[in-house]
PDB file of C-alpha atoms and ligand atoms in Angstrom:
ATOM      1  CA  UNK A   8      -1.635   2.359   4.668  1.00 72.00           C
ATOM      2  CA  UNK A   9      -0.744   5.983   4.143  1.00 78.00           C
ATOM      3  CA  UNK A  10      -3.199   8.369   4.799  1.00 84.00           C
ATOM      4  CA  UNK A  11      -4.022  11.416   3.149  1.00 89.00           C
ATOM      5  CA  UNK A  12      -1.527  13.729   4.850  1.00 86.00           C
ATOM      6  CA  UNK A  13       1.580  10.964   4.088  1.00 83.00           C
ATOM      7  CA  UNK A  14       0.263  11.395   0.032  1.00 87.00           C
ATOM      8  CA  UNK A  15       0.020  14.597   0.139  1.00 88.00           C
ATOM      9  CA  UNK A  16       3.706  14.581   1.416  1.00 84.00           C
ATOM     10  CA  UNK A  17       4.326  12.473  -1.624  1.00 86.00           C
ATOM     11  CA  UNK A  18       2.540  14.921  -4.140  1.00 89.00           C
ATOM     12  CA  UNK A  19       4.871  17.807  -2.684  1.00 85.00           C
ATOM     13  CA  UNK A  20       8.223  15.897  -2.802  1.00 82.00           C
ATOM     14  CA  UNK A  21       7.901  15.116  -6.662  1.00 88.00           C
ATOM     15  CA  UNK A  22       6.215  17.506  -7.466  1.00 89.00           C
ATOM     16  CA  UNK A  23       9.607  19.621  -7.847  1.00 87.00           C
ATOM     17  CA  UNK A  24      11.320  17.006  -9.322  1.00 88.00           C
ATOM     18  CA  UNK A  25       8.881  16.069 -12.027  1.00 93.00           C
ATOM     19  CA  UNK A  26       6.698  19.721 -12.895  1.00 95.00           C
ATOM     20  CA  UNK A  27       7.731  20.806 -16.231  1.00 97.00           C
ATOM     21  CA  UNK A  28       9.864  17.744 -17.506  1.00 97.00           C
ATOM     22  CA  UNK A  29       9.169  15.133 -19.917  1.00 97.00           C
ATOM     23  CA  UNK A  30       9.156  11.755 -19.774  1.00 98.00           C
ATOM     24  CA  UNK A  31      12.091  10.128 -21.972  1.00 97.00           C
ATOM     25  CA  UNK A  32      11.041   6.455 -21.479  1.00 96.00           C
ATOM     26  CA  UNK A  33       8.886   4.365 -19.047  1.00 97.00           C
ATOM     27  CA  UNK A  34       9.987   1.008 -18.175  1.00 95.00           C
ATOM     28  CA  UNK A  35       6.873  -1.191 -16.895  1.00 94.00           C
ATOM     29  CA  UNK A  36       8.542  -4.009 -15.284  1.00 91.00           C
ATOM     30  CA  UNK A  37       5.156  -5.855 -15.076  1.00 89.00           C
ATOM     31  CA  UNK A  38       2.047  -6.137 -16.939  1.00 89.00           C
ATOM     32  CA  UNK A  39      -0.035  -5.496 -13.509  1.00 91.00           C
ATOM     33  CA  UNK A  40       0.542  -3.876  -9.795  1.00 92.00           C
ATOM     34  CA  UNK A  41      -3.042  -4.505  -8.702  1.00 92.00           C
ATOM     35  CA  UNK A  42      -4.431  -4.280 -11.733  1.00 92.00           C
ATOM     36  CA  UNK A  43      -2.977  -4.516 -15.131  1.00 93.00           C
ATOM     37  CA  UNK A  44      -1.825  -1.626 -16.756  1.00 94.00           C
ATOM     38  CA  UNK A  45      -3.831   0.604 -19.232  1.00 95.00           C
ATOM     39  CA  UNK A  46      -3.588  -0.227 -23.223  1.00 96.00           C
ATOM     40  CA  UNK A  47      -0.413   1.065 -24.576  1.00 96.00           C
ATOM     41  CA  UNK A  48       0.537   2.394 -20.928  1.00 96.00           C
ATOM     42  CA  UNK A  49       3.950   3.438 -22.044  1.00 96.00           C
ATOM     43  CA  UNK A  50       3.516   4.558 -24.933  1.00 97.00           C
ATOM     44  CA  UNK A  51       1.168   6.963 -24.244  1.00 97.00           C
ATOM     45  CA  UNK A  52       3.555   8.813 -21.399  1.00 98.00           C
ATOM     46  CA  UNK A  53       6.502   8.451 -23.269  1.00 98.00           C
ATOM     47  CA  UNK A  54       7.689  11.919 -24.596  1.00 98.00           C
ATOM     48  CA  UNK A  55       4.637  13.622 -22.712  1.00 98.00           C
ATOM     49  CA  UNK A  56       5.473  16.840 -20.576  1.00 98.00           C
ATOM     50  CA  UNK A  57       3.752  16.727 -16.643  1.00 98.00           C
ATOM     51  CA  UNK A  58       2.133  19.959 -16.945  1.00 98.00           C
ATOM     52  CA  UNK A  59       0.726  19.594 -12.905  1.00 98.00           C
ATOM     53  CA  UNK A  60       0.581  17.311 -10.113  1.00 96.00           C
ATOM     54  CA  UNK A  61      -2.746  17.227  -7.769  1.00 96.00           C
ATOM     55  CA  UNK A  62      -4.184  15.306  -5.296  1.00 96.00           C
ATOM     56  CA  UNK A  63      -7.679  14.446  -5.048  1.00 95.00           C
ATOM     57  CA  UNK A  64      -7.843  12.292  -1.829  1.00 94.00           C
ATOM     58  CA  UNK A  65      -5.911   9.960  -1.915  1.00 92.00           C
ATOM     59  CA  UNK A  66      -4.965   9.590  -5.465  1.00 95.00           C
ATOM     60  CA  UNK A  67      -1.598  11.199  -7.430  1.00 95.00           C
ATOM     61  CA  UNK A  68      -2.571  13.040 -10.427  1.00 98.00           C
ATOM     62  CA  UNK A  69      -0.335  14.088 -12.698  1.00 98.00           C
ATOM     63  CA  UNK A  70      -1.473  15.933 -15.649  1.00 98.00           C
ATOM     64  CA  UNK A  71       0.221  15.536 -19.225  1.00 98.00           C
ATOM     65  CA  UNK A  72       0.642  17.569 -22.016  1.00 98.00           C
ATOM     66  CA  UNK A  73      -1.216  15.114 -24.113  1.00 98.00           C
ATOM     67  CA  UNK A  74      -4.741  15.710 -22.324  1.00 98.00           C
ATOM     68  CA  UNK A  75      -4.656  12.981 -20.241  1.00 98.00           C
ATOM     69  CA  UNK A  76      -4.214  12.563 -16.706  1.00 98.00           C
ATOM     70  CA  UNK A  77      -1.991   9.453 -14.526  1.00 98.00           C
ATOM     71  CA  UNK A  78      -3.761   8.646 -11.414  1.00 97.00           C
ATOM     72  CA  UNK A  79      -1.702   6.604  -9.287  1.00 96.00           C
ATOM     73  CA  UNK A  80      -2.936   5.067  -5.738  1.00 94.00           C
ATOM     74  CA  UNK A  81      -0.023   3.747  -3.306  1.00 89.00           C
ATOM     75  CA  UNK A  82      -2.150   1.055  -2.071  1.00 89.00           C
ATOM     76  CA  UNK A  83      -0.237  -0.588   1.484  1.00 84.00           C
ATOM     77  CA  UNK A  84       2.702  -0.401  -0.041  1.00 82.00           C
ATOM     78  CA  UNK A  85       3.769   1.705  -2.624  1.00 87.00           C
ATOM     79  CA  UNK A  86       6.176   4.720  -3.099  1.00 85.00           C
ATOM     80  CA  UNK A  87       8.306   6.930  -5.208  1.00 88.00           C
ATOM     81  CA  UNK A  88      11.595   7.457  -5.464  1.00 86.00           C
ATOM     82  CA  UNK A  89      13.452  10.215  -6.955  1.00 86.00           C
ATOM     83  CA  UNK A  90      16.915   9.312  -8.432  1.00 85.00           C
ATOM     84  CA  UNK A  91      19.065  12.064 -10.104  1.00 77.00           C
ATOM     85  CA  UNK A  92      20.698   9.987 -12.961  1.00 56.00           C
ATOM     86  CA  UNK A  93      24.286  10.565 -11.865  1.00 50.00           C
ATOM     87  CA  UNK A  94      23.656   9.333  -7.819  1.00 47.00           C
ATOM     88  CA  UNK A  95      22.382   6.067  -8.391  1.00 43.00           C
ATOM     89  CA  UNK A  96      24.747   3.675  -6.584  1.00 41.00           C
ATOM     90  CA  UNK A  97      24.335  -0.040  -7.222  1.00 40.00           C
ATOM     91  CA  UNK A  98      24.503  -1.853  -4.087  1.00 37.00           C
ATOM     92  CA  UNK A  99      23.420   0.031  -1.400  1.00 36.00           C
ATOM     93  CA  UNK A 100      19.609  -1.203  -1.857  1.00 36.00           C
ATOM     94  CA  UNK A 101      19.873  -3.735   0.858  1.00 36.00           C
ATOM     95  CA  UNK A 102      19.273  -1.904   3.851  1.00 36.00           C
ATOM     96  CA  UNK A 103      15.700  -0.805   2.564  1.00 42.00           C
ATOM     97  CA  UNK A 104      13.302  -3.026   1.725  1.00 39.00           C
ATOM     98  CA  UNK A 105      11.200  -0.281  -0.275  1.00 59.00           C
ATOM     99  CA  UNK A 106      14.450   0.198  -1.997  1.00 69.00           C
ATOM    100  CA  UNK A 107      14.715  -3.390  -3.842  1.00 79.00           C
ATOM    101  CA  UNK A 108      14.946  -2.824  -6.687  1.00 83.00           C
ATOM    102  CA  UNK A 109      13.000  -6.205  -7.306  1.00 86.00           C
ATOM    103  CA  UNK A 110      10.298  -4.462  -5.937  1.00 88.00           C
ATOM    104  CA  UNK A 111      10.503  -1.471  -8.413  1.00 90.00           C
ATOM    105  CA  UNK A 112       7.660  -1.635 -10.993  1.00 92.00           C
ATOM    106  CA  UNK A 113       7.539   1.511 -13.157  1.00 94.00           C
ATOM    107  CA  UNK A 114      10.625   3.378 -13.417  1.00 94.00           C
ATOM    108  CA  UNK A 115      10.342   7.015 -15.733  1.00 95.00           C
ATOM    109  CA  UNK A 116      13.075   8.864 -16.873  1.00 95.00           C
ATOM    110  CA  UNK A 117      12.605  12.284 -17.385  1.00 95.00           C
ATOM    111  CA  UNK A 118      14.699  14.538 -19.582  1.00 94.00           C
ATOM    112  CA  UNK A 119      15.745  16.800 -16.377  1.00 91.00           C
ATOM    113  CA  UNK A 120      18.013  13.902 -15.213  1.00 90.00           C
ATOM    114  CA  UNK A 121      15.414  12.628 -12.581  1.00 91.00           C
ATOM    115  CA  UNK A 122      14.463   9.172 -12.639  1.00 92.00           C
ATOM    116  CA  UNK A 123      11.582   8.420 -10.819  1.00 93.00           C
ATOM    117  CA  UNK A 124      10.702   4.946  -9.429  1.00 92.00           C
ATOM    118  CA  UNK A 125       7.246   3.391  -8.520  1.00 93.00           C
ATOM    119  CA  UNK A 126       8.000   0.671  -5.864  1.00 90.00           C
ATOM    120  CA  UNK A 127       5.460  -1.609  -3.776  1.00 90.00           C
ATOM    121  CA  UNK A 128       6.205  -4.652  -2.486  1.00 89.00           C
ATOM    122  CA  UNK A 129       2.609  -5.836  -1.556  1.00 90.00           C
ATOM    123  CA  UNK A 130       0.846  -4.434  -4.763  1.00 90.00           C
ATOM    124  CA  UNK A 131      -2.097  -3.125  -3.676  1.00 90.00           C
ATOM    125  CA  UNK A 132      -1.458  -0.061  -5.404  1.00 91.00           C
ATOM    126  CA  UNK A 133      -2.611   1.179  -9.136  1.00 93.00           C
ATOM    127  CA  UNK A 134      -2.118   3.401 -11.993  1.00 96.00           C
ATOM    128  CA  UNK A 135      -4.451   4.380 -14.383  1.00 96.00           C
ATOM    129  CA  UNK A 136      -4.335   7.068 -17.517  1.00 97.00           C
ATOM    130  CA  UNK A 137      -7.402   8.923 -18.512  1.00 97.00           C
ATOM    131  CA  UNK A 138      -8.482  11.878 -20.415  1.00 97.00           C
ATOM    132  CA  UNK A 139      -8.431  14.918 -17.671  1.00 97.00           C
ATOM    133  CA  UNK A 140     -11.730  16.058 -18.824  1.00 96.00           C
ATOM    134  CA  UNK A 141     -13.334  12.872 -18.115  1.00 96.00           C
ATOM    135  CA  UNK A 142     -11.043  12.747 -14.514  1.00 95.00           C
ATOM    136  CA  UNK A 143     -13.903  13.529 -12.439  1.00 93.00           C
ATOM    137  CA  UNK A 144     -15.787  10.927 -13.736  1.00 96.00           C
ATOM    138  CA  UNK A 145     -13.429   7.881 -12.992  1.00 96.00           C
ATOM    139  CA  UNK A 146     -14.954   5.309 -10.954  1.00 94.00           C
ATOM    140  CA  UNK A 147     -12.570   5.390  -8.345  1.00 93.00           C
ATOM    141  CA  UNK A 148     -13.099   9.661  -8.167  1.00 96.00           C
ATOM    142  CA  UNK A 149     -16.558  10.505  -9.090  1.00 95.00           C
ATOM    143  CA  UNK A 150     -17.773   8.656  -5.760  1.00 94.00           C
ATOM    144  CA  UNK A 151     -15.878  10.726  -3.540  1.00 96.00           C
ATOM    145  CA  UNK A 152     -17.073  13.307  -1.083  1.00 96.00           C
ATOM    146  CA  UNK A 153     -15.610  16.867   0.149  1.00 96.00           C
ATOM    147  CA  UNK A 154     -11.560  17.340   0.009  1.00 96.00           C
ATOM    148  CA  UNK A 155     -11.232  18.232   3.700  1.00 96.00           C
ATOM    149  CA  UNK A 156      -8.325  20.859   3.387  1.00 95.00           C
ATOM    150  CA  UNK A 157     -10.489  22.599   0.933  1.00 95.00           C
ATOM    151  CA  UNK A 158     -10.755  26.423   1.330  1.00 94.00           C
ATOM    152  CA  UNK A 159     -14.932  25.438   1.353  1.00 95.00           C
ATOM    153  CA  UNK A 160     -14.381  22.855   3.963  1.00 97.00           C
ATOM    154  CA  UNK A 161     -15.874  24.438   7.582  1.00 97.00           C
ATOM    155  CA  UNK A 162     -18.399  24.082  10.277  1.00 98.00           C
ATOM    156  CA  UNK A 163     -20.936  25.098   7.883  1.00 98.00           C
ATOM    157  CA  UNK A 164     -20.584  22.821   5.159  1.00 97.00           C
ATOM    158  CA  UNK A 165     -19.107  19.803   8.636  1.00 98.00           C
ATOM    159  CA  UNK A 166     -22.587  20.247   9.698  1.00 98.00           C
ATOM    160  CA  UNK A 167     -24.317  20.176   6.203  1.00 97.00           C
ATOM    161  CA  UNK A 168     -22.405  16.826   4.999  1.00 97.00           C
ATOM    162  CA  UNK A 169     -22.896  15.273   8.715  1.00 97.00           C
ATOM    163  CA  UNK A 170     -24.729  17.029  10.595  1.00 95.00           C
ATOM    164  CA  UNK A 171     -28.159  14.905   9.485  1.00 94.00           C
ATOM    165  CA  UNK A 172     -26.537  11.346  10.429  1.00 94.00           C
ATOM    166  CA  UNK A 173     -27.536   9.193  12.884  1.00 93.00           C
ATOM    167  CA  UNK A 174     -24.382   7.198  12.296  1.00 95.00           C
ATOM    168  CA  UNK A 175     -21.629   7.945  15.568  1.00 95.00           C
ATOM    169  CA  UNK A 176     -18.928  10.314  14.464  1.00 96.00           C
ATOM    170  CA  UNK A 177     -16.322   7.936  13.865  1.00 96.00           C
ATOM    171  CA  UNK A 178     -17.902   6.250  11.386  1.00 95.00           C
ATOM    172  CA  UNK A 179     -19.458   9.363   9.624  1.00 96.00           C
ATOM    173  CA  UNK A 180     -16.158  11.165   9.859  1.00 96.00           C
ATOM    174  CA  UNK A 181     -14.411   7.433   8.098  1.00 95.00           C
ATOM    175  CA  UNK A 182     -17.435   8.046   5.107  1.00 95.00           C
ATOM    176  CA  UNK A 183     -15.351   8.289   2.234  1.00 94.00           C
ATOM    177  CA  UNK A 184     -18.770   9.301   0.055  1.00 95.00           C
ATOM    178  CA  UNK A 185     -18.897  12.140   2.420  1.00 96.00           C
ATOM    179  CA  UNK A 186     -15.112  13.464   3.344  1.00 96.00           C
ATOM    180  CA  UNK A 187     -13.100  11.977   1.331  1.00 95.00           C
ATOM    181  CA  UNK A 188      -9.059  10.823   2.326  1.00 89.00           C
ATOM    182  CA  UNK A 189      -9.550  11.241   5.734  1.00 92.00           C
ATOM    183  CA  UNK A 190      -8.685   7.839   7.806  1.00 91.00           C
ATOM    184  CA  UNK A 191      -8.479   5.881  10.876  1.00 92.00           C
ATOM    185  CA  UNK A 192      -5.599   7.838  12.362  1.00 91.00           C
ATOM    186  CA  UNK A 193      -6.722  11.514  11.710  1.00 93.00           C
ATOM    187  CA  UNK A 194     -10.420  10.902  12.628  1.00 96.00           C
ATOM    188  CA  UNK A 195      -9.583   9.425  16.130  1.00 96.00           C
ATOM    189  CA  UNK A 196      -6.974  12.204  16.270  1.00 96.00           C
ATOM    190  CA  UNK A 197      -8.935  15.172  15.409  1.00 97.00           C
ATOM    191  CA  UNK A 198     -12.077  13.889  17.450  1.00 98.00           C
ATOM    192  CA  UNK A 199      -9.522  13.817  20.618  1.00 98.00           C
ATOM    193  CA  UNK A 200      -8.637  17.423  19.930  1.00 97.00           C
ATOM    194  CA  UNK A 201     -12.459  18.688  19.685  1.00 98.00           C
ATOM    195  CA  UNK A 202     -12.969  16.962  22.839  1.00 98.00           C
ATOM    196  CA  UNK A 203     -15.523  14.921  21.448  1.00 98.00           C
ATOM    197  CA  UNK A 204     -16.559  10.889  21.444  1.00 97.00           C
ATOM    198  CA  UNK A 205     -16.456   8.762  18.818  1.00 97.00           C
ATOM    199  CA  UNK A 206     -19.404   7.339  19.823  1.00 95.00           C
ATOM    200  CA  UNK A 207     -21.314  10.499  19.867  1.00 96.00           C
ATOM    201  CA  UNK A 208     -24.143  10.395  17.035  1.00 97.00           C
ATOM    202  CA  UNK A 209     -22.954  12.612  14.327  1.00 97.00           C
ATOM    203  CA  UNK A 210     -25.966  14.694  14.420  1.00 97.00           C
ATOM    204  CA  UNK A 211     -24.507  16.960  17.280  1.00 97.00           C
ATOM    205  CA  UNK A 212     -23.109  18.512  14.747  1.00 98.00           C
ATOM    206  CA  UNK A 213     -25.652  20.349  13.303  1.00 98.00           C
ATOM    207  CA  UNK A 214     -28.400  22.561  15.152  1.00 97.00           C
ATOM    208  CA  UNK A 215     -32.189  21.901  14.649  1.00 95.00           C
ATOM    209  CA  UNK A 216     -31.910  24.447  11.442  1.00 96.00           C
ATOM    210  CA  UNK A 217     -29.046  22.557  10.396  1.00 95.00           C
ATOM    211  CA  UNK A 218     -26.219  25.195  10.806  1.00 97.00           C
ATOM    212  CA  UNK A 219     -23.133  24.201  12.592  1.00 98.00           C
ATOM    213  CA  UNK A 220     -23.052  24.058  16.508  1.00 98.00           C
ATOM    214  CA  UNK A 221     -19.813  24.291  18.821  1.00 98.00           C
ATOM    215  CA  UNK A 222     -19.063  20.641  18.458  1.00 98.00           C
ATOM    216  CA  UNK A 223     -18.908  21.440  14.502  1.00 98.00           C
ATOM    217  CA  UNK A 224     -16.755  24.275  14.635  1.00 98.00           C
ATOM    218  CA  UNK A 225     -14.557  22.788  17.092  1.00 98.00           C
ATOM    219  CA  UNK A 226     -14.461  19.643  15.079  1.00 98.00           C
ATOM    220  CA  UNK A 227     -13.863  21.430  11.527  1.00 98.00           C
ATOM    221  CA  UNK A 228     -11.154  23.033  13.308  1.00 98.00           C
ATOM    222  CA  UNK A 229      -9.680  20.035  14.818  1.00 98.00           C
ATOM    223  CA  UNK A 230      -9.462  18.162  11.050  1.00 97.00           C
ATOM    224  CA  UNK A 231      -7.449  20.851   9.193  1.00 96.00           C
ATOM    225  CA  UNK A 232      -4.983  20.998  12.489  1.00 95.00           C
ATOM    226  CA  UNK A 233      -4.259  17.857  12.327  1.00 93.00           C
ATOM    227  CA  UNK A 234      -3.964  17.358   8.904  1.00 92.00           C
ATOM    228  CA  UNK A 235      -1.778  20.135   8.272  1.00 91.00           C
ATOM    229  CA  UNK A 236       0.478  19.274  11.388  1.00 88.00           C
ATOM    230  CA  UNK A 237       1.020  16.048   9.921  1.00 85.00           C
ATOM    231  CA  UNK A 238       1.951  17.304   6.141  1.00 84.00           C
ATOM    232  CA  UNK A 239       4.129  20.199   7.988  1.00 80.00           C
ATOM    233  CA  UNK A 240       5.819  17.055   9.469  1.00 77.00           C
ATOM    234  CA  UNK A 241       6.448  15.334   6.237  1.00 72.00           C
ATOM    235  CA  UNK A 242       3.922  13.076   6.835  1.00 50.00           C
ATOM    236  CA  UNK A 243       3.783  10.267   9.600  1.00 46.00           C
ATOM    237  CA  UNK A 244       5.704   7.173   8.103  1.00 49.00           C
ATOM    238  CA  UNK A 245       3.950   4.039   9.481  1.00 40.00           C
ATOM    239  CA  UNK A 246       4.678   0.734   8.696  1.00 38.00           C
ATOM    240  CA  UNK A 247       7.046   0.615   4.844  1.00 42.00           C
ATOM    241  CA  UNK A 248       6.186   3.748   3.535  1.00 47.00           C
ATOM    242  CA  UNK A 249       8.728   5.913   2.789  1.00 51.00           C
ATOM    243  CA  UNK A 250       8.805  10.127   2.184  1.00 52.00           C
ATOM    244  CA  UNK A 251       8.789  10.732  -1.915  1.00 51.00           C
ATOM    245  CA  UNK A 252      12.571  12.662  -1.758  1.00 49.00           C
ATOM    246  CA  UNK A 253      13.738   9.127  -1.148  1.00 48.00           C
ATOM    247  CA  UNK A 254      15.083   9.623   2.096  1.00 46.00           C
ATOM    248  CA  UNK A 255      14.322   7.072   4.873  1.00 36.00           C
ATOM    249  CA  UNK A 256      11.210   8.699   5.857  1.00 39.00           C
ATOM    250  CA  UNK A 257      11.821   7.796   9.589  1.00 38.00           C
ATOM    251  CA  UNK A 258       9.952  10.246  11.451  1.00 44.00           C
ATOM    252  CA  UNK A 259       7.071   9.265  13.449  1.00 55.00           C
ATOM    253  CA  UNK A 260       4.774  11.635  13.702  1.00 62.00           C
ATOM    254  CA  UNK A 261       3.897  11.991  17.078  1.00 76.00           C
ATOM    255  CA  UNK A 262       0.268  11.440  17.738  1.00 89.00           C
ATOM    256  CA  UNK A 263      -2.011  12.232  21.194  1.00 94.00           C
ATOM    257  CA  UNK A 264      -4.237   9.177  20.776  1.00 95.00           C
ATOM    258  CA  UNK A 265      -3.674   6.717  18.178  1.00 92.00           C
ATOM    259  CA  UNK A 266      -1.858   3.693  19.231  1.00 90.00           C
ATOM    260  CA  UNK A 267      -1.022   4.949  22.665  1.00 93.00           C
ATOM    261  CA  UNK A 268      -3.869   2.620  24.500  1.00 96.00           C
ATOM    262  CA  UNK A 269      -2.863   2.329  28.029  1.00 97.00           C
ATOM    263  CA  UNK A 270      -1.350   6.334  28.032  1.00 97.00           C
ATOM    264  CA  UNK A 271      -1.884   9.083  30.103  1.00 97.00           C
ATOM    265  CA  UNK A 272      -4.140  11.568  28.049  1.00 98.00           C
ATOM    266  CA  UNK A 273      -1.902  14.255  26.620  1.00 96.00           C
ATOM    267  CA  UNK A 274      -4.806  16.855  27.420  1.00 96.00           C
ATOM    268  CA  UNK A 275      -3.949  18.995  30.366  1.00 94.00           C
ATOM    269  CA  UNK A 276      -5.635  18.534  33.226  1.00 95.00           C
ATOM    270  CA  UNK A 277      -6.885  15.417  32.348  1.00 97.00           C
ATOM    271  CA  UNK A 278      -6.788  12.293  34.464  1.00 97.00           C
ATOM    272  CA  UNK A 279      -7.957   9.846  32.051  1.00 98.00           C
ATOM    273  CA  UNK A 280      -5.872   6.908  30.086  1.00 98.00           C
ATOM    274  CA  UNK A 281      -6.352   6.458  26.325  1.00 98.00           C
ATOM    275  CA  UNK A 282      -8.759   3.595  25.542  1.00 98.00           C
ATOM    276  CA  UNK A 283      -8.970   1.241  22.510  1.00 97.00           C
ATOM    277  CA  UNK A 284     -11.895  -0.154  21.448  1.00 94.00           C
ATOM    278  CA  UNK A 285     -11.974  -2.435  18.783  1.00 87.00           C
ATOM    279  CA  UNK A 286     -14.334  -2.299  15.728  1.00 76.00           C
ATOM    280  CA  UNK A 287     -14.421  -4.120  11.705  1.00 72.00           C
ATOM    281  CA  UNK A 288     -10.522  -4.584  12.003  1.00 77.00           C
ATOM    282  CA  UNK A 289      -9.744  -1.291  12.939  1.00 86.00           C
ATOM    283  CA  UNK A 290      -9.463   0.507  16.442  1.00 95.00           C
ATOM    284  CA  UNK A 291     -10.947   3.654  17.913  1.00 97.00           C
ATOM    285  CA  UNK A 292      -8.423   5.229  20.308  1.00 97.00           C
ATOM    286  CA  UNK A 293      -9.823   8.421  22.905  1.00 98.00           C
ATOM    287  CA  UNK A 294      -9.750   9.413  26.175  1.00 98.00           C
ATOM    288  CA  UNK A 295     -13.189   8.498  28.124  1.00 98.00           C
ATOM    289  CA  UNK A 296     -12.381  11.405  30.049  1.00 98.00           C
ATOM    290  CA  UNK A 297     -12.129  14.565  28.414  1.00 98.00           C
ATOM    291  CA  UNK A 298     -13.880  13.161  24.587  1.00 98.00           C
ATOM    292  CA  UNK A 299     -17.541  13.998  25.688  1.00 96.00           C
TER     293      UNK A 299
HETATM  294 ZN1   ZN B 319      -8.382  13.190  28.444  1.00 66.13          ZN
END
């Protein structure tokens, strides 16, 4: 499942490619991806400029002329492609299975000569169209807690949001009500580099007044690092999803903890070997040396 650094990779690699154009004609190639479609989908982005493309967590949003706002969600599966009219070559889809075209679900053209392509093979994905007003309101949005690459986001407001839990950082930090977009990968990877353990309650975060202690600065630190490596990277491609420009998308970002149970800790110094401990589906990887 992508995680917030691989969509924000996405927002930045249309974003060039679709700011400013209008779309010429949508082609909905299903009534549904995981759920159906709005009322009069097409209709109501056909001939519609994108006047800007955010991010909130997670979700695509790309703002229209018209006062309304597409939110799309890539789900397991689900990516863009960008296709300048004149390159598309019929034929050489078979090497790429997020290429197939049978996979291909919304296609837009836009009047710039980019075609852009919604693909996802296992659906979980979604679009939706509301008024941008209300966007803040949507039931999949209005839950959601802090954006953690926010300009606001710091030890102060860590320790504020956290710092009262009893809950153990990993599953505080995973608290989408709380911090919102931040997943599996990046919490066990920004909890290695604050050198602190998942298991720890989150209430080390904050001090008995509730301001921000070491373990909160280190940790707000940690967070933006890692998420900003990762983006800087073009995102960490895991599993089928693929970079927005198209392209294979085969770099692998290289992480110090997740997935590498059995490794020597990265941290120097260290003697420890990265542990894996199993929990709802998902795994916490750390060192049990240096993660106090
Ligand atoms: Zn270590």
């Amino acid at each position: 499942m992508p995680e917030l650094p691989e969509v924000e990779t996405v927002r930045r690699g249309l974003e060039p490619a679709m700011l400013g154009a209008r779309i010429q004609k949508v082609e909905l190639r299903r009534a549904d991806i995981r759920f159906p479609f709005p009322p009069r989908f097409a209709q109501r982005l056909t001939g519609r400029r994108i006047v800007a493309l955010g991010r909130r967590a997670k979700y695509l949003l790309f703002g229209l002329d018209s006062g309304e706002t597409l939110i799309a969600h890539l789900g397991m599966s689900g990516s863009f492609r960008i296709e300048a009219a004149k390159s598309v070559t019929p034929g050489a889809f078979h090497h790429e299975r997020s290429k197939d075209p049978k996979h291909d679900h919304v296609v837009l053209d836009l009047d710039n000569g980019n075609v852009i392509i919604y693909n996802d093979p296992r659906r979980f994905g979604f679009m939706d169209l509301v008024r941008s007003e209300a966007l803040e309101s949507h039931p999949r949005l209005r839950a959601l807690g802090d954006e953690p690459l926010a300009r606001e986001f710091d030890a102060a407001r860590l320790a504020a949001l956290l710092g009262g839990s009893r809950a153990p950082l990993k599953a505080a930090l995973l608290d989408q009500k709380r911090i919102a977009g931040l997943g599996n990968i990046y919490v066990c990877e920004a909890l290695f580099r604050a050198g602190l353990n998942p298991s720890r309650p989150a209430g080390v975060l904050a001090n008995a007044r509730g301001g921000p202690t070491r373990a909160a600065v280190a940790l707000a630190k940690a967070i933006r690092e890692v998420l900003e490596e990762a983006i800087e990277a073009g995102g960490s491609t895991l599993r089928d999803h693929r970079q927005a420009d198209g392209g294979l998308g085969y770099f692998q970002h290289a992480f110090s903890v997740y997935d590498r149970e059995g490794a020597a800790c990265l941290r120097s110094r260290c003697a420890g070997t990265i542990a894996r401990v199993p929990h709802s589906g998902r795994s916490t990887f750390y060192c049990p040396v240096c993660q106090k």
